[in-house]
mmCIF file of C-alpha atoms in Angstrom:
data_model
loop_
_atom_site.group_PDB
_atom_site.id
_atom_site.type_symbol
_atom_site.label_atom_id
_atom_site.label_comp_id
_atom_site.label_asym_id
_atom_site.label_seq_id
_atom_site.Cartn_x
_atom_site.Cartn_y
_atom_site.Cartn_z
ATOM 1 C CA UNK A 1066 -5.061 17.161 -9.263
ATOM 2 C CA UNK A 1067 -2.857 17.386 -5.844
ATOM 3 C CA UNK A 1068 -4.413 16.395 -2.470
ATOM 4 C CA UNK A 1069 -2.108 17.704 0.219
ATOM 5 C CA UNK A 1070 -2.531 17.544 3.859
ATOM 6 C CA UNK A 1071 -0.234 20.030 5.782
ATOM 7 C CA UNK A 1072 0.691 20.300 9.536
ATOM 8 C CA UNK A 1073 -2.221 18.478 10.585
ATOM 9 C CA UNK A 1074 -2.762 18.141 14.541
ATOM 10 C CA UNK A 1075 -5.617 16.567 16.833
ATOM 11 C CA UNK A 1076 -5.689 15.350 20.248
ATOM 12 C CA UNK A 1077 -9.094 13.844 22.460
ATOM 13 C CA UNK A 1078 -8.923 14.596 25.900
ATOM 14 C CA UNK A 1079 -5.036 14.363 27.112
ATOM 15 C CA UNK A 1080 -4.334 11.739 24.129
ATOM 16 C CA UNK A 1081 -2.790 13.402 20.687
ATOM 17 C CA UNK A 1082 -3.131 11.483 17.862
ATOM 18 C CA UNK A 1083 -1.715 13.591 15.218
ATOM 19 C CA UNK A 1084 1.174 15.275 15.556
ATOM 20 C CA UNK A 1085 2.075 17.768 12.837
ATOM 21 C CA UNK A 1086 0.873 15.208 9.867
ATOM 22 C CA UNK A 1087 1.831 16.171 6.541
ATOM 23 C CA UNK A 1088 1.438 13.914 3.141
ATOM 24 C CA UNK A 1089 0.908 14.678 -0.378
ATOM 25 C CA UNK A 1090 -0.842 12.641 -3.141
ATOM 26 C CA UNK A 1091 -1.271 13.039 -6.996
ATOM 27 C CA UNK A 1092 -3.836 12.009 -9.291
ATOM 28 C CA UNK A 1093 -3.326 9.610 -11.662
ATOM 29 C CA UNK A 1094 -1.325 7.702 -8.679
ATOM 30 C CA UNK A 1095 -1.953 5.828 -5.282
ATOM 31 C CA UNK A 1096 -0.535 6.416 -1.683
ATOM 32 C CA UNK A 1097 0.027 3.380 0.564
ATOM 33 C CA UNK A 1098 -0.800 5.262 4.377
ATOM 34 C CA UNK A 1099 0.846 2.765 6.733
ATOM 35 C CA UNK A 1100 1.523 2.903 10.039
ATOM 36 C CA UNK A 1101 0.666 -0.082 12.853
ATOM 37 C CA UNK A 1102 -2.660 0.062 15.027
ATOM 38 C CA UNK A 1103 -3.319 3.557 16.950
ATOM 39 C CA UNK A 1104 -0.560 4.929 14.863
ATOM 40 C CA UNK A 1105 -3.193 7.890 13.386
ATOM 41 C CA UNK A 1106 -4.522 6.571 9.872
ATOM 42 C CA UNK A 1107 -8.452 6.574 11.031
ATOM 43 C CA UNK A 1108 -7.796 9.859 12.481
ATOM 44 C CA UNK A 1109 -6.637 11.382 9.173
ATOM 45 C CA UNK A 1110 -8.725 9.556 6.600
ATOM 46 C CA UNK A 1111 -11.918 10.950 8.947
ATOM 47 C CA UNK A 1112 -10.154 14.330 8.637
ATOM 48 C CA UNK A 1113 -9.407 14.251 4.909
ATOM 49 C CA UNK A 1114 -13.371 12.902 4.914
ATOM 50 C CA UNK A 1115 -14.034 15.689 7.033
ATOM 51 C CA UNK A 1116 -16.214 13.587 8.950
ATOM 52 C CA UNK A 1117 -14.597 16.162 12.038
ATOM 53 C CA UNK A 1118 -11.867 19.058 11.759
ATOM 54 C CA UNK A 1119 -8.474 19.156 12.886
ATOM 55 C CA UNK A 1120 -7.213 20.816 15.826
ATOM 56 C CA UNK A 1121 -4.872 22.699 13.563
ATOM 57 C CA UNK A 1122 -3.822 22.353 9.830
ATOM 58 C CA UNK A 1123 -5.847 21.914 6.704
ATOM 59 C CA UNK A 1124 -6.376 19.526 3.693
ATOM 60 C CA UNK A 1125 -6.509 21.074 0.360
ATOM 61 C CA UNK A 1126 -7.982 19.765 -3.033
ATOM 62 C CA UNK A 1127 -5.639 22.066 -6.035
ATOM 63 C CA UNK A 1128 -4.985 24.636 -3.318
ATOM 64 C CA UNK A 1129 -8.373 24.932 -2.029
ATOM 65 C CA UNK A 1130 -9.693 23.593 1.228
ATOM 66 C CA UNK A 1131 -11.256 20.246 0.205
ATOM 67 C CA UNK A 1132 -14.579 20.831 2.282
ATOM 68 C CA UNK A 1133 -15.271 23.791 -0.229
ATOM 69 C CA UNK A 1134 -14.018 21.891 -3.528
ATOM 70 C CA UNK A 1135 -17.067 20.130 -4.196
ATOM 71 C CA UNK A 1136 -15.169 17.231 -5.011
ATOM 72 C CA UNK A 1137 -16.459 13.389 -4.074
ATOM 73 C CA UNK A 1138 -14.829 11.229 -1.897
ATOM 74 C CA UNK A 1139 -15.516 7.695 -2.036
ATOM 75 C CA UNK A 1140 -14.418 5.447 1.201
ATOM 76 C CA UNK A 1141 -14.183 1.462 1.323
ATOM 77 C CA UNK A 1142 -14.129 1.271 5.689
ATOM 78 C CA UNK A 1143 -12.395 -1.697 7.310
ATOM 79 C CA UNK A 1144 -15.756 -1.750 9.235
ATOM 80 C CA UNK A 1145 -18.376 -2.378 6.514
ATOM 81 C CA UNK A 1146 -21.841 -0.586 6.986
ATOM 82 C CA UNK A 1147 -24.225 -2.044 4.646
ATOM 83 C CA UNK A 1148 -27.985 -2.663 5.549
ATOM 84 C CA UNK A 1149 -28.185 -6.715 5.904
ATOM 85 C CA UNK A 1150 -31.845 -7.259 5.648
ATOM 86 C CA UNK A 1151 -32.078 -5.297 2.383
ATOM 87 C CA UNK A 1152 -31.644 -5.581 -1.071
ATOM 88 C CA UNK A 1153 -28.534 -5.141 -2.584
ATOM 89 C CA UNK A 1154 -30.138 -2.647 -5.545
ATOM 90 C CA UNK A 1155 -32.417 -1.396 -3.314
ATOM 91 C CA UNK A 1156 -29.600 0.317 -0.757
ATOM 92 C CA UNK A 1157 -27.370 1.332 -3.584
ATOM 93 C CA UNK A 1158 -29.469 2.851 -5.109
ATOM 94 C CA UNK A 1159 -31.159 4.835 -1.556
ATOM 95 C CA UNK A 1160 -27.455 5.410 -1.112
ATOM 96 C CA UNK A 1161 -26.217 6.622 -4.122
ATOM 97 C CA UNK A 1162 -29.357 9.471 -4.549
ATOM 98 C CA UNK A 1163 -27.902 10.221 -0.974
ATOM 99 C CA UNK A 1164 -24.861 10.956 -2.896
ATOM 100 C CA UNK A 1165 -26.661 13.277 -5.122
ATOM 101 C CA UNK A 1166 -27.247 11.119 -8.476
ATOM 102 C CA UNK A 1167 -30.961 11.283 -10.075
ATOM 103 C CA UNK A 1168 -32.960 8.432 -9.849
ATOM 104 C CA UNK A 1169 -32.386 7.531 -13.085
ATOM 105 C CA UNK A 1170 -28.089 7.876 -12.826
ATOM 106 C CA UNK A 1171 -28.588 6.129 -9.708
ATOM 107 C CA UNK A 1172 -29.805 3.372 -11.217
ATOM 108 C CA UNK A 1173 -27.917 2.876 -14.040
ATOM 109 C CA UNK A 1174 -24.532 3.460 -11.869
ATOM 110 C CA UNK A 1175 -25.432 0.663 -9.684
ATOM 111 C CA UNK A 1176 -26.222 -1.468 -12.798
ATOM 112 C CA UNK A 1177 -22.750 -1.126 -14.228
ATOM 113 C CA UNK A 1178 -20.640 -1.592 -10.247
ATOM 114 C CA UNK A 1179 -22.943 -4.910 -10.157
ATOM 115 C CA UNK A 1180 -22.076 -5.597 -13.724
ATOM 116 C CA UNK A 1181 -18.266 -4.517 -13.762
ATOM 117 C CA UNK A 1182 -17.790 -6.828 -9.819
ATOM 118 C CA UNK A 1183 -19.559 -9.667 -11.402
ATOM 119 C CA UNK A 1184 -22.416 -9.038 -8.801
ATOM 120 C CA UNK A 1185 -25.319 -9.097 -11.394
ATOM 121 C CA UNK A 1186 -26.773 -12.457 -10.152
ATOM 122 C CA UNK A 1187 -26.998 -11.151 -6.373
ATOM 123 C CA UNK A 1188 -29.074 -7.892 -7.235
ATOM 124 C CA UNK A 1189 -32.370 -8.534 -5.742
ATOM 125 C CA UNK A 1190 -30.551 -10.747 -2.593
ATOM 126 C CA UNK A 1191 -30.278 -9.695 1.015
ATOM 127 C CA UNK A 1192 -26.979 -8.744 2.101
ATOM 128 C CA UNK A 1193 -26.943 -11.314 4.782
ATOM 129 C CA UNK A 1194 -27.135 -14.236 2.375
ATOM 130 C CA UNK A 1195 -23.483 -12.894 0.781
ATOM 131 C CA UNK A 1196 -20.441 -14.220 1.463
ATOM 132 C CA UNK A 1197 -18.057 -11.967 3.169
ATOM 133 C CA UNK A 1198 -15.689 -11.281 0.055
ATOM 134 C CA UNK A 1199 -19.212 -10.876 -1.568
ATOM 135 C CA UNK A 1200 -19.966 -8.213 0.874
ATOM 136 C CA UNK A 1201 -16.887 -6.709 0.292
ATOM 137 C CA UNK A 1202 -17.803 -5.803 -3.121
ATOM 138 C CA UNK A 1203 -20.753 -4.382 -3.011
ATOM 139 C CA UNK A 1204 -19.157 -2.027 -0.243
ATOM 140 C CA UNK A 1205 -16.781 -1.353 -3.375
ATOM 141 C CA UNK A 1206 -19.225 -0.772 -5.529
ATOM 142 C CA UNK A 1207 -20.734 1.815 -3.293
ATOM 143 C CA UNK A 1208 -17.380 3.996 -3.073
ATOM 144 C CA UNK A 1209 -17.215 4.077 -6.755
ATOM 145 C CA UNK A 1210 -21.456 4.895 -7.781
ATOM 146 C CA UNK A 1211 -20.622 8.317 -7.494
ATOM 147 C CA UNK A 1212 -17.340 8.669 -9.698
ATOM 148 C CA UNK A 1213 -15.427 9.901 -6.934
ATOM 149 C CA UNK A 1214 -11.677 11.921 -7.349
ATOM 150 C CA UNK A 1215 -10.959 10.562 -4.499
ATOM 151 C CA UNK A 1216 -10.804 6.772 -3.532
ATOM 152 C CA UNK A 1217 -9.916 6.187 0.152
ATOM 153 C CA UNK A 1218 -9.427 2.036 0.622
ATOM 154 C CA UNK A 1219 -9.151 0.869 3.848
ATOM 155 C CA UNK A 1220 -8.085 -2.816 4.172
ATOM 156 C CA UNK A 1221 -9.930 -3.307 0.910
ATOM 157 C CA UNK A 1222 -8.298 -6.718 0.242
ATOM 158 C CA UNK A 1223 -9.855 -8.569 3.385
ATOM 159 C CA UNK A 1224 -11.605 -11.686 3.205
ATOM 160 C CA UNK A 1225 -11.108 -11.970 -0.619
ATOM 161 C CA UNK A 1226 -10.454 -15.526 -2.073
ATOM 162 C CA UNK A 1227 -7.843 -14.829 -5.141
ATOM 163 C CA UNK A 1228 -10.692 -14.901 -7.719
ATOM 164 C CA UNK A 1229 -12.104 -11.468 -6.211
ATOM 165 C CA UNK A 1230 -8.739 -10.140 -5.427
ATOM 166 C CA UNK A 1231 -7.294 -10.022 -8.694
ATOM 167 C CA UNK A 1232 -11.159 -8.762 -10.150
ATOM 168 C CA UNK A 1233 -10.428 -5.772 -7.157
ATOM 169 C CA UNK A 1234 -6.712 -5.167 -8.230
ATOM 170 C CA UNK A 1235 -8.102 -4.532 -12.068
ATOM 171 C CA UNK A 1236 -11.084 -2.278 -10.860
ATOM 172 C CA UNK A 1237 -8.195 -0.187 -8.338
ATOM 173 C CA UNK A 1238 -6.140 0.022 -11.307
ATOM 174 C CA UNK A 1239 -8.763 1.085 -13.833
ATOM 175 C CA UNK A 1240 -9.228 4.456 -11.823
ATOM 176 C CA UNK A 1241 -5.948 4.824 -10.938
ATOM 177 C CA UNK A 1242 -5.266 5.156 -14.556
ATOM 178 C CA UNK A 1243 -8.427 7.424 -15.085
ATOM 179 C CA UNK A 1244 -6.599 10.114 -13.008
ATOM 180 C CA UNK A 1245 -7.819 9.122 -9.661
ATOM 181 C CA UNK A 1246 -6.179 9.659 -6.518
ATOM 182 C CA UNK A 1247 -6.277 6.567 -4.157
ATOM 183 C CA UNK A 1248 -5.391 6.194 -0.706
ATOM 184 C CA UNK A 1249 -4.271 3.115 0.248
ATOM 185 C CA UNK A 1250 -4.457 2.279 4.030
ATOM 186 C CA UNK A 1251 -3.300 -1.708 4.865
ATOM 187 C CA UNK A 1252 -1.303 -3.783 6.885
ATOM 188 C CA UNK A 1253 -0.858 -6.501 3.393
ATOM 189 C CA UNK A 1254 2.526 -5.256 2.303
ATOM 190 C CA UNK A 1255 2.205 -6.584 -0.684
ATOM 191 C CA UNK A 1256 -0.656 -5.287 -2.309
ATOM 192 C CA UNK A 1257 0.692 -1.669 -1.213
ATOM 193 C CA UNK A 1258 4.048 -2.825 -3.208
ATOM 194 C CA UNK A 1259 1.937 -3.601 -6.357
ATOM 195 C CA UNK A 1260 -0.376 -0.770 -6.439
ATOM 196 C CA UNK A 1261 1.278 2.132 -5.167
ATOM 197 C CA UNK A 1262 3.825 4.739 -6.219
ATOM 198 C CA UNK A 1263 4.324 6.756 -2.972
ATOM 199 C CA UNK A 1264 4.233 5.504 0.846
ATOM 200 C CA UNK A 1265 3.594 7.506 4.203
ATOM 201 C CA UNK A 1266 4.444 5.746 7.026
ATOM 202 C CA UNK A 1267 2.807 7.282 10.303
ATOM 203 C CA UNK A 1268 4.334 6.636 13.892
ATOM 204 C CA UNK A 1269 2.754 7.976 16.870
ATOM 205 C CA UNK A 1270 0.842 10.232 14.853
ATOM 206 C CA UNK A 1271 3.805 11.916 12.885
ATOM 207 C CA UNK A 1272 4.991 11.074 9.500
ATOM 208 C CA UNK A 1273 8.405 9.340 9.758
ATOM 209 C CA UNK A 1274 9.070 8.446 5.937
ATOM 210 C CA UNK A 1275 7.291 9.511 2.941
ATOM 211 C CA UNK A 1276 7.968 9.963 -0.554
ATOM 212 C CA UNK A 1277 8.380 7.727 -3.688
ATOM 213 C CA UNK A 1278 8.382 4.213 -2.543
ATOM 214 C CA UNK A 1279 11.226 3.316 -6.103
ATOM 215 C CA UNK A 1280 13.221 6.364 -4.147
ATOM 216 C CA UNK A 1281 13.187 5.828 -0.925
ATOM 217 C CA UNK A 1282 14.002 1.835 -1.497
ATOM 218 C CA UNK A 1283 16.996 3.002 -3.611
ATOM 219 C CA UNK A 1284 18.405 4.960 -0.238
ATOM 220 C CA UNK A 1285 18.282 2.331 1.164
ATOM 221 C CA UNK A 1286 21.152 -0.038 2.153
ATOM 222 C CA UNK A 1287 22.461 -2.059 -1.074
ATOM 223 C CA UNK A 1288 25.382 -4.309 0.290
ATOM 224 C CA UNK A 1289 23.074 -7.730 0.320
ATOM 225 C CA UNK A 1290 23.663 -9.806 -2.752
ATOM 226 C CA UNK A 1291 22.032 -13.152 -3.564
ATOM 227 C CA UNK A 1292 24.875 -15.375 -5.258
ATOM 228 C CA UNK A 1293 24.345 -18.799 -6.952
ATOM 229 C CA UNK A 1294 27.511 -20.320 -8.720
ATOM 230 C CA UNK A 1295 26.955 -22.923 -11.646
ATOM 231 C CA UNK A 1296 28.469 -26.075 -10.057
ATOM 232 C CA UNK A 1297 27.670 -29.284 -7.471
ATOM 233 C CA UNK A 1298 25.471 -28.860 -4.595
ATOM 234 C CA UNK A 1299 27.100 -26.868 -2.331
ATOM 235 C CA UNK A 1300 29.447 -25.461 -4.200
ATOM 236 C CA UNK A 1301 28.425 -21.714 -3.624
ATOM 237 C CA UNK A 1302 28.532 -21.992 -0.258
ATOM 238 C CA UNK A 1303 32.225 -23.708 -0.132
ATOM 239 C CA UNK A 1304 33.495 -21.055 -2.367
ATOM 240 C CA UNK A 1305 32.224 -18.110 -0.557
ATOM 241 C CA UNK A 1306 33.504 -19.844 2.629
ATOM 242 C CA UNK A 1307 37.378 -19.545 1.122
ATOM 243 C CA UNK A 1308 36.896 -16.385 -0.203
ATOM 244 C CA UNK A 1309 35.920 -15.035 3.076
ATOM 245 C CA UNK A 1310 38.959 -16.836 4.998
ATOM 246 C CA UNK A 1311 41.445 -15.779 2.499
ATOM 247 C CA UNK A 1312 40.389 -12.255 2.451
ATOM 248 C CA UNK A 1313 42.363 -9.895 5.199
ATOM 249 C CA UNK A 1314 40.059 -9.455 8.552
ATOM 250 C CA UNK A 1315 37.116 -7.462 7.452
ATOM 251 C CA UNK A 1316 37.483 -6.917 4.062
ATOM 252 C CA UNK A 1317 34.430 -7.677 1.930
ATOM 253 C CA UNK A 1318 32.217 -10.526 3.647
ATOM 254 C CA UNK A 1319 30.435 -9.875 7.202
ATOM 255 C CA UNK A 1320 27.792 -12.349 6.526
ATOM 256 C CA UNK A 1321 27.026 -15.636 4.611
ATOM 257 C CA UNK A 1322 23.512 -17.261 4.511
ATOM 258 C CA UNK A 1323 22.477 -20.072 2.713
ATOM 259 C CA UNK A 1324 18.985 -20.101 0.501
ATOM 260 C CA UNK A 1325 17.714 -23.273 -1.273
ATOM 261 C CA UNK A 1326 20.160 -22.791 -4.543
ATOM 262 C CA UNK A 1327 22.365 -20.597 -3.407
ATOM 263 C CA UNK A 1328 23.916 -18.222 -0.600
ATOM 264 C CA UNK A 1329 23.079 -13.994 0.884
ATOM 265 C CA UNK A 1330 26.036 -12.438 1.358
ATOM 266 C CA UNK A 1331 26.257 -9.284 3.139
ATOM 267 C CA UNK A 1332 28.956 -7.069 1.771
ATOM 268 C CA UNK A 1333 30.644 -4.283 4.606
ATOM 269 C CA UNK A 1334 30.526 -1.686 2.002
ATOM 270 C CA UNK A 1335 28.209 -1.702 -0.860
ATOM 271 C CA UNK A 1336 31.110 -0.049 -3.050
ATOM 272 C CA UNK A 1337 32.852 -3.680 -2.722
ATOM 273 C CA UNK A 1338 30.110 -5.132 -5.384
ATOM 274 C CA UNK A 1339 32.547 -5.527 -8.264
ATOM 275 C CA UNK A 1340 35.613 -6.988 -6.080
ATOM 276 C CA UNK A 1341 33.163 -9.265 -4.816
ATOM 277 C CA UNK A 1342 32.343 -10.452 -8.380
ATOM 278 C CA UNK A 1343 36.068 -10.107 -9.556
ATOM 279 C CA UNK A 1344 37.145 -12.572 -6.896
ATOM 280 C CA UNK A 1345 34.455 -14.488 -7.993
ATOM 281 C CA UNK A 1346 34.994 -15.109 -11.355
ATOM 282 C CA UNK A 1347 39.043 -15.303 -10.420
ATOM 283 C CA UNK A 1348 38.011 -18.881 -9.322
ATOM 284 C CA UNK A 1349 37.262 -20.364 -12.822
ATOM 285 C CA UNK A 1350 33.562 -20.838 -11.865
ATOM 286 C CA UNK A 1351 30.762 -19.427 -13.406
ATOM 287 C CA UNK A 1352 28.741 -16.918 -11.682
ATOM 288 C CA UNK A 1353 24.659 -17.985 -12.808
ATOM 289 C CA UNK A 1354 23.135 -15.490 -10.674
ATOM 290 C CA UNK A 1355 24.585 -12.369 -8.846
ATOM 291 C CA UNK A 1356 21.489 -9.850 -7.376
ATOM 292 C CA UNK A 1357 21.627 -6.920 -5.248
ATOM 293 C CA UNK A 1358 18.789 -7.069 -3.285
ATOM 294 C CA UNK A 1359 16.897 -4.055 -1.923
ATOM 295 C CA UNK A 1360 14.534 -4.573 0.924
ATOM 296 C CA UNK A 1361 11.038 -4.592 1.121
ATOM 297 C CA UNK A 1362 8.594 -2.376 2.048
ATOM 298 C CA UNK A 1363 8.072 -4.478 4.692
ATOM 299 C CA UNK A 1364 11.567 -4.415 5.897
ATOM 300 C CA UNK A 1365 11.436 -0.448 5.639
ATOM 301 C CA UNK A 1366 8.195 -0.571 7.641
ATOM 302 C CA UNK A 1367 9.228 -2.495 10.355
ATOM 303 C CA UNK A 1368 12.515 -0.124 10.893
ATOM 304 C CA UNK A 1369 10.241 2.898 10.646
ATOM 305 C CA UNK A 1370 7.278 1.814 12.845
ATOM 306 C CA UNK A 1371 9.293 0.221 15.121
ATOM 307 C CA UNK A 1372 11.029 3.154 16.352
ATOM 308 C CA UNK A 1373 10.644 5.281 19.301
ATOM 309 C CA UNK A 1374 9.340 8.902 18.409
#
């Protein structure tokens, strides 16, 4: 299963949000959709939800048009929509029939979401009297009732103590691994690092990067090593210092910065790696930790939604 958005376009009034948006994602897989505030990622998820049509451009399900598929779409918002002064069965299950399940699937879906979110005990509570990482879950749970193909997550981790968040991570990864496609949209790095094979990163409504996240962190720049020598306090530091000094004007070291155990060293060609660690071990000192680092999503984000398009 392939969800594929191609070319898409909208503007309101004078203001165009989305400019030529394209993004693919598989099943089986999930796709971190980044971009800052007002970059475009409501827009599209309301599009892909067809909640309203593009100006121009399409989203297809397997090569068909995804409004004609027939195929569920479940949606966590950032803004959470739940009825406060009802019962938590009693609106999943009004919602889920809404969703087309029989009375009796409807019931026995929202039996196992309580069950599986360890929200059994709160079944026949108000909303209101829920915490907000409470809340949260029972919006969860009403994205999933209806076995959807698609799972669209928008800031799903919010207002979560750890408990929860690790329960959420194992629930997102169950139907990831049941050939699910999940959307990711979030501004938590971090959790799009854990869960998520591919990345789009919108800016002003286009796509600037996209692709496997493994990939594109491999193209990026590799010439920032962390080094950490087996010897006194300091001694990492000193050593680099010399090497540095001794070396001709611009040779291998532009940079030196020290961590708690240790140094960075920023290399002015990546290629010089293994001269670095020659010279290193020329000193008679052994070398306990020598890591090329690669940056971070966050790093990559930051370049890419940072600049002017």
């Amino acid at each position: 299963m392939r969800l594929e958005v191609n070319n898409l376009t909208k503007t309101f009034g004078e203001n165009s949000v989305l400019d030529n948006m394209n993004f693919t994602a598989q099943a089986g897989s999930a796709l971190g959709l980044l971009g800052r505030n007002g970059a475009g990622k409501t827009t599209a998820i309301r599009i892909i939800m067809n909640v309203f049509p593009p100006d121009s451009g399409d989203v297809k399900l397997n090569g068909r048009n995804l409004g004609s598929s027939g195929m569920r779409i479940g949606y966590l918002p950032e803004e959470r929509g739940l009825y406060p002064k009802i019962t938590i069965r009693r609106q999943l299950c009004y919602l889920a029939r809404l969703r087309g399940l029989s009375n009796k699937d409807a019931a026995k879906a929202v039996e196992y979401w309580l069950e599986r979110l360890e929200m059994s005990e709160y079944t026949d509570k108000k909303l209101e009297t829920l915490s907000k990482g409470n809340q949260q879950k029972i919006q969860l749970a009403l994205a999933l009732l209806a076995s959807p193909e698609i799972i669209i997550l928008d800031e799903p981790f919010s207002g979560l103590d750890p408990v929860n968040s690790r329960l959420l991570k194992e629930v997102i990864t169950e139907q990831v691994h049941e050939g699910k496609i999940v959307i990711f949209s979030s501004h938590q790095m971090g959790y799009i690092e854990e869960f998520c094979d591919d990345v789009a990163i919108l800016n002003g409504g286009r796509i600037v990067l996209s692709g496997d996240l493994r990939e594109i962190k491999r193209g990026y720049d590799r010439s920032r090593i962390d080094i950490r020598l087996d010897g006194p306090a300091g001694a990492t530091r000193e050593v680099l210092g010399r090497l540095q000094q001794q070396a001709r004007p611009g040779s291998i070291l532009s940079e030196i910065a020290d961590t708690d155990d240790g140094c960075i060293v920023k290399l002015r060609h990546p290629e010089q790696r293994n001269q670095l660690l020659q010279s290193l071990a020329a000193t008679g000192m052994p070398v306990d930790r020598f890591n090329v680092l690669e940056p971070t999503l966050e790093d990559i984000f930051i370049e890419k939604a940072s600049a002017t398009v």
